Coordinates of C-alpha atoms in Angstrom, one line a residue:
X1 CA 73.4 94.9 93.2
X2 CA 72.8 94.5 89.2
X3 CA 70.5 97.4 87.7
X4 CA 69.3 96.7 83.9
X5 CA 68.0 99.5 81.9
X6 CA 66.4 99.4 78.6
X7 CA 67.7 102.7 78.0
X8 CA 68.9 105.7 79.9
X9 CA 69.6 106.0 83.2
X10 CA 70.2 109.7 85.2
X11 CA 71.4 109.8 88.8
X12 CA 70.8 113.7 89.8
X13 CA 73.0 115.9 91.8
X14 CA 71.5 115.0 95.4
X15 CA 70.7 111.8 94.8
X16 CA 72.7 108.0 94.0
X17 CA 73.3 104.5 94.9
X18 CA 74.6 103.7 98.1
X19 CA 77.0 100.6 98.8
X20 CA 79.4 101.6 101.1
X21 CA 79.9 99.1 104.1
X22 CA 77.6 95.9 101.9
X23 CA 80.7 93.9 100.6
X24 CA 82.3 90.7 102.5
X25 CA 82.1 91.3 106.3
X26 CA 84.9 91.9 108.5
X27 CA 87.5 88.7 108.3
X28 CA 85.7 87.1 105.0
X29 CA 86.4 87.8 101.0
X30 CA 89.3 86.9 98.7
X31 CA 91.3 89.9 100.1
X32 CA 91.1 88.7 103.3
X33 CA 94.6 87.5 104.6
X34 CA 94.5 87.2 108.5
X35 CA 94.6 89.4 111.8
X36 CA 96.2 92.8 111.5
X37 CA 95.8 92.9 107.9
X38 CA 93.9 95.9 105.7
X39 CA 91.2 94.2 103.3
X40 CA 92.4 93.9 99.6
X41 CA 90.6 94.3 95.8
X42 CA 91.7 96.7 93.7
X43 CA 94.9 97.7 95.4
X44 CA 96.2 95.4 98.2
X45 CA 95.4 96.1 101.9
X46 CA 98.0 97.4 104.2
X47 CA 100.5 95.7 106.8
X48 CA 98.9 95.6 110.4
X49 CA 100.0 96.0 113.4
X50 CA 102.9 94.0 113.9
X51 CA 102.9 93.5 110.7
X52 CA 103.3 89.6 111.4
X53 CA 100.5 89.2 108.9
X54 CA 101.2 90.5 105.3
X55 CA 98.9 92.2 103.8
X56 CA 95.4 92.2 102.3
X57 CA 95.9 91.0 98.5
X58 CA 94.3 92.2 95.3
X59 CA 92.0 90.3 93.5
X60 CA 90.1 90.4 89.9
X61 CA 91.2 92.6 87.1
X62 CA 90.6 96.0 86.4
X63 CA 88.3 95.2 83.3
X64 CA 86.4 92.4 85.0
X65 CA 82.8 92.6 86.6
X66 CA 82.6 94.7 89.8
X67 CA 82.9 92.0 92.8
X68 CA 82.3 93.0 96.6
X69 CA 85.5 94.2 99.0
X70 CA 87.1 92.2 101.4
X71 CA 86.8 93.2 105.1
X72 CA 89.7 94.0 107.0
X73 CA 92.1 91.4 109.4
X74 CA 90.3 91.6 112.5
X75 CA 87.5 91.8 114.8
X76 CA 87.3 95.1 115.0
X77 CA 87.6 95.9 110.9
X78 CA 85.3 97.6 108.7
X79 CA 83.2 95.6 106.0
X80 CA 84.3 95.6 102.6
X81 CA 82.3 98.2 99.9
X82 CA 79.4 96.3 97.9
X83 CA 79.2 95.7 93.8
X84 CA 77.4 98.2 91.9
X85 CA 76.5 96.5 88.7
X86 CA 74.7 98.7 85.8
X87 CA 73.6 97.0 82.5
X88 CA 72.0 99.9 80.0
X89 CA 71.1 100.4 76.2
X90 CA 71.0 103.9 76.4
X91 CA 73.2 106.7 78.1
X92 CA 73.6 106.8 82.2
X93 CA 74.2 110.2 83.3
X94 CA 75.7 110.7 86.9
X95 CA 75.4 113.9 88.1
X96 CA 74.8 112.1 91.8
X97 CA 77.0 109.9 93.6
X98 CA 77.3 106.1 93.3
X99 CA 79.7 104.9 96.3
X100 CA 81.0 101.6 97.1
X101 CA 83.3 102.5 99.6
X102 CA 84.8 100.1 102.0
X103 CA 84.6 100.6 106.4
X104 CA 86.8 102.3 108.6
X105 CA 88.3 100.4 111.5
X106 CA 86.5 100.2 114.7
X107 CA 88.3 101.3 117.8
X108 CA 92.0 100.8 118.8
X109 CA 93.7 98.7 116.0
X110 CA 91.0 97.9 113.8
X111 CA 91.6 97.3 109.7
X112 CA 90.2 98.8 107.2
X113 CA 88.0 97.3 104.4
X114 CA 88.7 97.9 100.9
X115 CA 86.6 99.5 98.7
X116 CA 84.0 97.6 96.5
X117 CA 83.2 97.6 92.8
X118 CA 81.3 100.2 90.1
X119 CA 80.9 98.4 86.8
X120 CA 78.8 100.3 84.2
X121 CA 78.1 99.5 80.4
X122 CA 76.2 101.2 78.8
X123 CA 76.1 103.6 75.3
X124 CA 77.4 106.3 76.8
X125 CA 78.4 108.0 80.3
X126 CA 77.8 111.3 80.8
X127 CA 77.2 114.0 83.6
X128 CA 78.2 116.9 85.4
X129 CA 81.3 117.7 88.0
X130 CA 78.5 117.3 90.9
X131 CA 78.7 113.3 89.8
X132 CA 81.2 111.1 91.6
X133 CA 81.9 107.2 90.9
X134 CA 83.7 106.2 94.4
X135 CA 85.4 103.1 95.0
X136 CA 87.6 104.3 98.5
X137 CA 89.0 102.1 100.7
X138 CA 88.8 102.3 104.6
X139 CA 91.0 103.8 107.3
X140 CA 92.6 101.7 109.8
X141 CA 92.0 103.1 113.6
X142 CA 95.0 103.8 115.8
X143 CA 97.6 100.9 114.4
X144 CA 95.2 99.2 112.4
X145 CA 95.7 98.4 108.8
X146 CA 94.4 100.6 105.9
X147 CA 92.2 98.7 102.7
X148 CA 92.9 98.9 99.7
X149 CA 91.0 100.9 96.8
X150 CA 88.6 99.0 94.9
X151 CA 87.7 98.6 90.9
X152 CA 85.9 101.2 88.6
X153 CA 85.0 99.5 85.4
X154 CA 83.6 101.4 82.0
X155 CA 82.2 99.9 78.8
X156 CA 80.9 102.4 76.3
X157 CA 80.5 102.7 73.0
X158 CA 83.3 104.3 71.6
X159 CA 82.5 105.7 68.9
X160 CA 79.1 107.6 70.8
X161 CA 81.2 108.4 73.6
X162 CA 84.0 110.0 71.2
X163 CA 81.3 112.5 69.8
X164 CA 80.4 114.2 73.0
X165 CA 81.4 117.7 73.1
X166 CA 82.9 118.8 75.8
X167 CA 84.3 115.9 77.2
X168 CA 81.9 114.7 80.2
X169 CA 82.9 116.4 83.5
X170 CA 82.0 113.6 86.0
X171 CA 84.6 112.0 88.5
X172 CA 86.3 108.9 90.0
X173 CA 87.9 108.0 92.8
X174 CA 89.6 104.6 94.2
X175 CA 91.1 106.8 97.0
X176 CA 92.9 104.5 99.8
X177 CA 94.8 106.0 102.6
X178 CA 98.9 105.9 103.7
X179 CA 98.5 105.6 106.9
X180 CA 96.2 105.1 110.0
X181 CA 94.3 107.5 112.0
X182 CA 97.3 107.8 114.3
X183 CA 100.2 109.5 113.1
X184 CA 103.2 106.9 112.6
X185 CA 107.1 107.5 112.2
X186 CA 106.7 105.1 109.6
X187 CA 105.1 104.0 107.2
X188 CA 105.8 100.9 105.4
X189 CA 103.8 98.7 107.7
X190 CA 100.6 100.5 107.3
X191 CA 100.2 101.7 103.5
X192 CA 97.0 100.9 101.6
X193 CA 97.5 100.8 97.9
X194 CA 95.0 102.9 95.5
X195 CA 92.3 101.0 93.6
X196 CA 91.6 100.8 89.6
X197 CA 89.9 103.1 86.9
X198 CA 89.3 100.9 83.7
X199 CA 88.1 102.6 80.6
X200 CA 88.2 101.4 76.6
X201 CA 89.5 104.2 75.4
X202 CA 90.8 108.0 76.2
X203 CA 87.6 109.6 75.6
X204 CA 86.8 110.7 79.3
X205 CA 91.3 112.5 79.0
X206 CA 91.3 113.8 75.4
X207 CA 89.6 114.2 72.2
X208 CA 92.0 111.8 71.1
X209 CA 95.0 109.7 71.9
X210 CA 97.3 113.0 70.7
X211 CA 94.9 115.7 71.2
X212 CA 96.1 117.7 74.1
X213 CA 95.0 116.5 77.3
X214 CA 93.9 118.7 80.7
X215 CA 93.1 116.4 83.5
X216 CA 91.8 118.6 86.1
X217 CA 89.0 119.5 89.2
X218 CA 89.6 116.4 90.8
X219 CA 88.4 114.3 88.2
X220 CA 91.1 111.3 88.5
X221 CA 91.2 110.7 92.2
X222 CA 93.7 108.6 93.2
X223 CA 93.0 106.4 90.2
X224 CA 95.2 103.5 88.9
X225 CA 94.5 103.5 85.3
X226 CA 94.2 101.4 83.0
X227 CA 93.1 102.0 79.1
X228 CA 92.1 99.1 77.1
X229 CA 93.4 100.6 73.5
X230 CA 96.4 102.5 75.5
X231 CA 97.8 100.0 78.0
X232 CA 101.7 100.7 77.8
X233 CA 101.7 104.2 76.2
X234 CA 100.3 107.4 75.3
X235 CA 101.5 110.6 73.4
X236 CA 99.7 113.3 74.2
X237 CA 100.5 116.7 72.5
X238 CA 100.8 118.1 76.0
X239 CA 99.4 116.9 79.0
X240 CA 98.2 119.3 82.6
X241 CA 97.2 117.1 85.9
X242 CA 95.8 119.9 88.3
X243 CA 94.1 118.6 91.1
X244 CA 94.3 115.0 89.9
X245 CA 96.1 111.6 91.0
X246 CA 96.7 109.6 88.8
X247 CA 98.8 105.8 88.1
X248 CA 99.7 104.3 85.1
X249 CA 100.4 100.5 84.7
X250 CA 104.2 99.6 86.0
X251 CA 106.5 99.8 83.3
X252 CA 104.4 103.1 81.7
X253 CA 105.4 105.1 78.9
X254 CA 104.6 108.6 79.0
X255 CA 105.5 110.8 75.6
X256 CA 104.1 114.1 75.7
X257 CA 104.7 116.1 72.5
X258 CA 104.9 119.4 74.2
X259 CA 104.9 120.9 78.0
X260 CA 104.0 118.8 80.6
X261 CA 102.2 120.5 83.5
X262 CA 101.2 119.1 87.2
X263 CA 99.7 121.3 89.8
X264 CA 97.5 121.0 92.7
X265 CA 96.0 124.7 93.8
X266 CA 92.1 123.9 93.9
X267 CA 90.0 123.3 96.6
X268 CA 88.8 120.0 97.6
X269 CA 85.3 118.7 97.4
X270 CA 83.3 118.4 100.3
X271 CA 82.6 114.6 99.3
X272 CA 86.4 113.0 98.6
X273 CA 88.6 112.4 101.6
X274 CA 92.4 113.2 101.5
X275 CA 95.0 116.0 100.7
X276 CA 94.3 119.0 98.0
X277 CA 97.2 117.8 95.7
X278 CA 98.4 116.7 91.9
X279 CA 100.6 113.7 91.5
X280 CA 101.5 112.1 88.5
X281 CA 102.7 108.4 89.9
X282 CA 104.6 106.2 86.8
X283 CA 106.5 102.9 89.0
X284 CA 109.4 101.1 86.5
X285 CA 108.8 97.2 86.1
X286 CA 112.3 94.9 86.0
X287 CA 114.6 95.0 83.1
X288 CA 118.0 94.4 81.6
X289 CA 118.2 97.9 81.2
X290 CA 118.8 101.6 82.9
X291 CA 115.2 102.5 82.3
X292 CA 111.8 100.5 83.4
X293 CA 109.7 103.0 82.7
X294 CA 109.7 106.3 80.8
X295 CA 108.5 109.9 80.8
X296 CA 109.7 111.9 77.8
X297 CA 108.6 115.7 77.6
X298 CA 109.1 117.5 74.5
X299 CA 109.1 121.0 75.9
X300 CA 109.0 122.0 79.8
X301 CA 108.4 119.7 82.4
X302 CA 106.9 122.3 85.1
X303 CA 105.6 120.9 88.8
X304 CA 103.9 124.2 90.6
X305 CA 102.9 124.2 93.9
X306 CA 101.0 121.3 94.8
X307 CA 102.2 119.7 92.2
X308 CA 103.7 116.4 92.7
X309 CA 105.8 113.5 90.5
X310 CA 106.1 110.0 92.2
X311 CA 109.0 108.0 90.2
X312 CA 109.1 105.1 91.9
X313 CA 111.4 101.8 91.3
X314 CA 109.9 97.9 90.9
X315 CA 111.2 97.4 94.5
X316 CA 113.0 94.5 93.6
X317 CA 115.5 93.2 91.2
X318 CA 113.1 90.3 90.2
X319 CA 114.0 87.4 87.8
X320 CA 118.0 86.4 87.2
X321 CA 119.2 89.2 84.6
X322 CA 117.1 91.8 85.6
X323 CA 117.8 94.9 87.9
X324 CA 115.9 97.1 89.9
X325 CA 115.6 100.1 86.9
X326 CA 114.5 103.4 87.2
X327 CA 111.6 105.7 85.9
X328 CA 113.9 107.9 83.0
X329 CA 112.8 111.6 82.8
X330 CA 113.9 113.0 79.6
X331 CA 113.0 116.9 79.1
X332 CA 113.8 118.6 75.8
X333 CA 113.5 121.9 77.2
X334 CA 113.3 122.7 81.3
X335 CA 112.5 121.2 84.3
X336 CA 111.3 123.8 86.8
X337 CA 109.9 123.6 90.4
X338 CA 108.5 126.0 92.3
X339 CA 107.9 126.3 96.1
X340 CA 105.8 124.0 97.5
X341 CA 105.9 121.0 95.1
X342 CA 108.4 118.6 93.5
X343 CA 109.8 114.8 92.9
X344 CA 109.3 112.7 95.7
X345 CA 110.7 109.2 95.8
X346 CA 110.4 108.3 99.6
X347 CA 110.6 104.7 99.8
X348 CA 110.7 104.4 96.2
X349 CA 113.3 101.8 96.3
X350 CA 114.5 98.3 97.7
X351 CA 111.9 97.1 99.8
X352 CA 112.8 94.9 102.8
X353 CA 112.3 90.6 102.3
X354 CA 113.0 87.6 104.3
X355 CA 116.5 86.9 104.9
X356 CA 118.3 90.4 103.9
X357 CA 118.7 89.8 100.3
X358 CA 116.8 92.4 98.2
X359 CA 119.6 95.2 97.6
X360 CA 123.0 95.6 97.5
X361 CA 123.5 97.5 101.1
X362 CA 120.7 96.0 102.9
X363 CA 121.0 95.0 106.7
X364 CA 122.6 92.1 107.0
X365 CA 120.2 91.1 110.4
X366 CA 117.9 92.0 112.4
X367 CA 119.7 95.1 113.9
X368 CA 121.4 96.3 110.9
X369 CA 120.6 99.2 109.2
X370 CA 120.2 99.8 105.1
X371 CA 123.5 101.4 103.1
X372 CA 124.2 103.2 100.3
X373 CA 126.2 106.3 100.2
X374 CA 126.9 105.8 103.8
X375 CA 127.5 102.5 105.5
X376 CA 124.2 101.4 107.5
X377 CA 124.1 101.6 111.1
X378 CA 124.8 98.0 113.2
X379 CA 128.9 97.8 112.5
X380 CA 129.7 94.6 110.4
X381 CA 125.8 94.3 110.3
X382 CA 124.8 97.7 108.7
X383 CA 124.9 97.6 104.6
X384 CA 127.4 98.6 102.8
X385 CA 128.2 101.7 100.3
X386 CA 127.6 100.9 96.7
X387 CA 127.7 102.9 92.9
X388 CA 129.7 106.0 92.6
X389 CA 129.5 109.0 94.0
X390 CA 128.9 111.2 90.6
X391 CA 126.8 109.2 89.0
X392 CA 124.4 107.7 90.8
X393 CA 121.7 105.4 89.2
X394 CA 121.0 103.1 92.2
X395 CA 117.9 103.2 94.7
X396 CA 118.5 102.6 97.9
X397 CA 118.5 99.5 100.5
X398 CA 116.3 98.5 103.3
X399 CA 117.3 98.1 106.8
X400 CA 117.5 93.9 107.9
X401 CA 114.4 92.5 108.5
X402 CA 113.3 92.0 112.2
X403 CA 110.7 89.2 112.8
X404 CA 108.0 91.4 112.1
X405 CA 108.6 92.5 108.8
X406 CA 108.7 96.4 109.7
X407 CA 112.0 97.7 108.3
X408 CA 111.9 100.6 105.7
X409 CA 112.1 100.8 102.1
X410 CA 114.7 102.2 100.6
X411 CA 114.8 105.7 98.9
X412 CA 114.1 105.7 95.4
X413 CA 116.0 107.1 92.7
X414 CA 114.7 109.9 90.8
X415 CA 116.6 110.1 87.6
X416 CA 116.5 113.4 85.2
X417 CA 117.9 114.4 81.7
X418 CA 117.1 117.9 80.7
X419 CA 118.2 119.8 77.7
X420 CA 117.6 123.2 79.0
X421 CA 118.1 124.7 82.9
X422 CA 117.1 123.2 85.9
X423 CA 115.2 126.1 87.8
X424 CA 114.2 124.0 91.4
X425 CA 112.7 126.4 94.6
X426 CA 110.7 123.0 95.8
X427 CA 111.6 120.0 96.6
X428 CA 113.5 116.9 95.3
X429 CA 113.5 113.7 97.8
X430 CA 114.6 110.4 98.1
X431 CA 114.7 109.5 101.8
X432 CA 114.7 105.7 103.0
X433 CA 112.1 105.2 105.5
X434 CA 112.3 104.9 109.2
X435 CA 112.2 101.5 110.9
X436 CA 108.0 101.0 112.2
X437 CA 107.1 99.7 115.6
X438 CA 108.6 97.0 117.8
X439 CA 112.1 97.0 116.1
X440 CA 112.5 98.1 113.2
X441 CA 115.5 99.3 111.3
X442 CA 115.9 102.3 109.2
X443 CA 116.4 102.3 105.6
X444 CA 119.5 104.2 103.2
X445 CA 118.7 106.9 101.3
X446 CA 118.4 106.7 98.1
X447 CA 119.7 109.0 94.4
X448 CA 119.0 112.1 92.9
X449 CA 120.8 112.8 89.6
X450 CA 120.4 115.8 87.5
X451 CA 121.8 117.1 84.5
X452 CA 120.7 120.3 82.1
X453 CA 122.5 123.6 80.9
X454 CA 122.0 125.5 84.3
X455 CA 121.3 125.0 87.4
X456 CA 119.6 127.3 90.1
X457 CA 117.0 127.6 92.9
X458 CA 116.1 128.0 96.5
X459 CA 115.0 124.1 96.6
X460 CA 115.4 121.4 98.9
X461 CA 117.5 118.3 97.8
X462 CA 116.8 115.0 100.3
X463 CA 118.4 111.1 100.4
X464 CA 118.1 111.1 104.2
X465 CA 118.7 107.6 106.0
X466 CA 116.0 107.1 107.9
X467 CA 116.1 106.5 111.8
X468 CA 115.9 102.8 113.3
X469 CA 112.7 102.1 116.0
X470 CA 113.8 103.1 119.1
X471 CA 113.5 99.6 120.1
X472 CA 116.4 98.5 117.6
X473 CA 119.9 99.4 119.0
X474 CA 121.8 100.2 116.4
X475 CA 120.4 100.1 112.9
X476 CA 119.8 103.3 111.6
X477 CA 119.7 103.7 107.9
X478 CA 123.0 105.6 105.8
X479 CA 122.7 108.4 103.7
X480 CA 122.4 108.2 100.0
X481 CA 123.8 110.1 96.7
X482 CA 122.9 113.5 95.3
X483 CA 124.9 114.8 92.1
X484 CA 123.8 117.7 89.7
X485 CA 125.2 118.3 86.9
X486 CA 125.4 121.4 85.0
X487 CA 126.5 123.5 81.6
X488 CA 126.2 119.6 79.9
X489 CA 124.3 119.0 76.8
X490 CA 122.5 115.7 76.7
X491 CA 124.3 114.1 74.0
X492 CA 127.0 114.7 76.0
X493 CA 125.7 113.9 79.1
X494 CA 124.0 110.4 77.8
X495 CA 127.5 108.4 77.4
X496 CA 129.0 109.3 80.3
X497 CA 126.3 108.1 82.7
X498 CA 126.1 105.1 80.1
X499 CA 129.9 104.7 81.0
X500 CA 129.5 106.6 84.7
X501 CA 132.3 109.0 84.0
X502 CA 132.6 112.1 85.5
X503 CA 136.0 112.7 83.6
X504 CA 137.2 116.0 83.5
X505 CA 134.2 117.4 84.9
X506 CA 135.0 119.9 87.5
X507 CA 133.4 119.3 91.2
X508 CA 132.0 121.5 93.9
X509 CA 130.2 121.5 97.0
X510 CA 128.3 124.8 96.3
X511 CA 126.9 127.0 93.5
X512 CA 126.4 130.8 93.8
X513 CA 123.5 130.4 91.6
X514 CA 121.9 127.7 94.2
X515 CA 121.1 129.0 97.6
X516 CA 119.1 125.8 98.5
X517 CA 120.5 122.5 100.2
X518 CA 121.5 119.0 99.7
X519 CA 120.9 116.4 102.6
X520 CA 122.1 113.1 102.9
X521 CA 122.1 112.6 106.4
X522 CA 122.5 109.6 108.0
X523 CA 119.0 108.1 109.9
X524 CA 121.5 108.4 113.4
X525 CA 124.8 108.4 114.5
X526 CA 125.1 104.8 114.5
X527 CA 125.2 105.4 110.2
X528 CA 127.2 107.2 108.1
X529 CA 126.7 110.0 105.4
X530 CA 126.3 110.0 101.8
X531 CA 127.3 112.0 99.4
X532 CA 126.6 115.1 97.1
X533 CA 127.9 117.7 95.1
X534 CA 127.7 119.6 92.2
X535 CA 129.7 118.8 88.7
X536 CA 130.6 121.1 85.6
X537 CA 130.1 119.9 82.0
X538 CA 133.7 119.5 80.6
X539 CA 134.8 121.8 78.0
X540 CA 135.0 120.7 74.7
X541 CA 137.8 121.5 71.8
X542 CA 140.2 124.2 71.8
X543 CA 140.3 127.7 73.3
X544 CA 142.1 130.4 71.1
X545 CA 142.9 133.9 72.6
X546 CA 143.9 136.3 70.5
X547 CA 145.1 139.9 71.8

């Protein structure tokens, strides 16, 4: 649907444009792969049942013209979310709802649709927290795929929209969902992937590009975005995500000046589906280097409860010369984490591929399980062990690939630099993911590595293997590497990881300042352990008593 306006346009609280369910029909569009699969657009579509199918994929660009969603795989799939289209020479003011959301599934093991498109140029946009711009994907039912999000595209003028004071309240949302309406004991075959927010400029986040920014009441919802004058970096003077999920491009660069803040306490809106939650998601692209991706914090880097960080690796080591690098979080001051939120990398790592070669301790076959601080479950077939145990940079493996394509993905690595304490009482996780339905085999875990002045907490530390299908022998997933490191300054602790020494640093499987746990648990008893423990700066020059 186009709509042309010669000059404003106001959708009230109460009232909107509806285009949920009026995209491409169930088995038709460009995101349409085959049976089983979740329609794609903005983000792709999910694996189906089976997962013999791929997925849905993505189509367009986040800056181009709003097209219809794709319907989901099969015959009993949802209808992709229609085009909204909106051409005006004035201002449009939402204080209503326009909705292009894609279909749920119909009955046992239907897909879900992805969501449609919202494209809007106009002078400026305006309006009130009661306004929501949704572009969600569909559910899949019992087994069936989830869609993927679809594409939110703004064009204003950016100078007029710059002027408004205070910065316009409305919201957005390319929500897509994780998993079906059943609950699964894994994911990976059934993940939809969250659509795309495209906006000139950082007029709807800040004042300006290094004003201080406070994204908050559910504003960002699940919203990959992408900023035409800011696409690989911004420097905010300190930056707060409360009640807000958000993703940057892959290979992101996040340099806030100040404190960095991520909470999730509010209530949810009647009108937006999923959890009451913050997460700041930043995924590293494939490079010749350590890092792929960067969040520098000039102060503290604070997660409250609720609050969540998603570091999450490229999944693959990509062209000849290039590794699988890491998101780098580097914290002037401290990172603290209270009860109830925290880092999660969970199937942040290697994902599984066609013929058992993406990571180092991947299964070797069809019934082997992934390694990394412990061998993989399946004998001479699990994975093997890799990096060291004190330093550990690597994310982990997936379990082999069965003939459906429904191992796990490895655990990710979640990598942080802090020049003042480390104060955790939430959580910190890096578990590989179970093996899915019919066969699948679990994945390693994967790293956690911290270093600051002190450490202490009540927290929870996780690189669990996880557990094979109960349908594949032997092929759980190993454990995989957890070491903190404490009373080291950062220009000391930069050159040994650069050289992975832990030379003369003292080691120990507790602290009395830590009354929290490590796990690196293997998925079963058919894989191994990995390893953890707790190392001491060395001390530097000479000690002169003097009695």
């Amino acid at each position: 649907m186009k709509l042309t306006v010669g000059s404003n346009l106001v959708v009230a609280a109460g009232g909107g444009i509806d285009a949920d369910d009026k995209g491409y029909d169930e088995r038709k569009g460009p995101g349409y792969t085959s049976s089983y699969a979740g329609g794609g657009y903005g983000g792709n579509g999910g694996w189906g049942f089976y997962g013999t199918a791929g997925y849905g994929h993505s189509y367009g660009s986040p800056g181009g013209r709003a097209q219809a969603g794709s319907g989901g795989g099969g015959a009993k799939a949802g209808k992709g979310g229609g085009a909204i289209r909106i051409v005006a020479g004035g201002d449009v003011v939402v204080s209503g709802l326009l909705t292009a959301r894609g279909g749920y599934g119909l009955y046992a093991h239907g897909e879900g649709a992805s969501g449609g498109g919202i494209d809007i140029t106009c002078r400026t946009l305006q309006g009130a927290n009661t306004g929501l711009l949704r572009a969600d994907a569909g559910q899949g039912n019992y087994y069936g795929a989830c869609g993927g999000g679809g594409r939110i595209a703004i064009r204003y003028n950016q100078a007029a929209q710059a002027a408004l004071s205070p910065i316009p309240r409305l919201r957005f949302s390319t929500f897509a969902y994780t998993n079906t309406s059943t609950t699964l004991t894994c994911e990976w075959a059934y993940w939809g992937e969250m659509g795309t927010l495209f906006l000139p400029d950082m007029s709807l986040l800040a004042v300006s590009p290094t004003a201080d920014a406070v994204l908050d009441t559910h504003r960002f919802w699940y919203t990959f975005m992408v900023i035409s004058n800011q696409p690989n970096s911004w420097s905010p003077a300190s930056l707060a995500v409360s009640d807000c999920v958000i993703r940057f491009p892959v290979g992101y660069r996040l340099n806030v000046a100040g404190n960095l803040d991520i909470s999730g306490a509010g209530t949810l809106p009647p009108d937006m589906a999923g959890k009451r939650e913050g997460r700041l998601v930043i995924q590293a692209r494939t490079t010749n280097t350590l890092y792929g991706a960067r969040i520098d914090v000039g102060g503290d880097l604070t997660i409250q409860t609720n609050g969540w960080l998603f570091p999450l690796t490229a999944g693959t080591n990509g062209p000849a010369g290039m590794t699988n690098s890491l998101v780098g979080i580097c914290v002037a001051g401290s990172l603290i984490i209270q009860g109830g939120g925290g880092i999660n990398a969970d199937g942040g790592g290697y994902i599984p591929v066609a013929g058992n070669g993406n990571g180092p301790g991947a299964g070797k076959d069809s019934s082997g399980g992934g390694g990394y601080g412990g061998i993989g479950g399946g004998g001479p077939k699990g994975g093997d062990t890799y990096g060291t145990d004190g330093v550990p940079l690597e994310p982990g493996s997936p379990g082999g690939v069965f003939t459906v394509y429904n191992s796990g993905k490895g655990g990710g690595a979640i990598h942080v630099v802090a020049g003042g304490n480390l104060t955790i009482d939430g959580t910190i996780s890096a578990n590989g993911l179970p093996g899915a339905y019919y066969g699948g085999n679990g994945a390693s875990g994967g790293s956690i590595f911290l270093t600051g002045r002190r450490f202490s907490g009540t927290g929870i530390f996780r690189a669990n293997g996880g557990p094979r299908d109960s349908q594949s022998p032997v092929g759980d997933g190993g454990g995989g590497r957890i070491a903190i490191w404490h009373h080291i300054a950062p220009d000391i602790a930069g050159p040994r990881i650069a050289a992975k020494s832990v030379e003369r640093m003292a080691y120990t499987t507790n602290l009395p300042t830590f009354t929290g746990q490590l796990y690196v648990n293997a998925g079963g008893i058919n894989a191994q352990a990995g390893t953890s423990g707790f190392y001491q700066g060395p001390l530097v020059g000479t000690i002169l008593a003097l009695r």
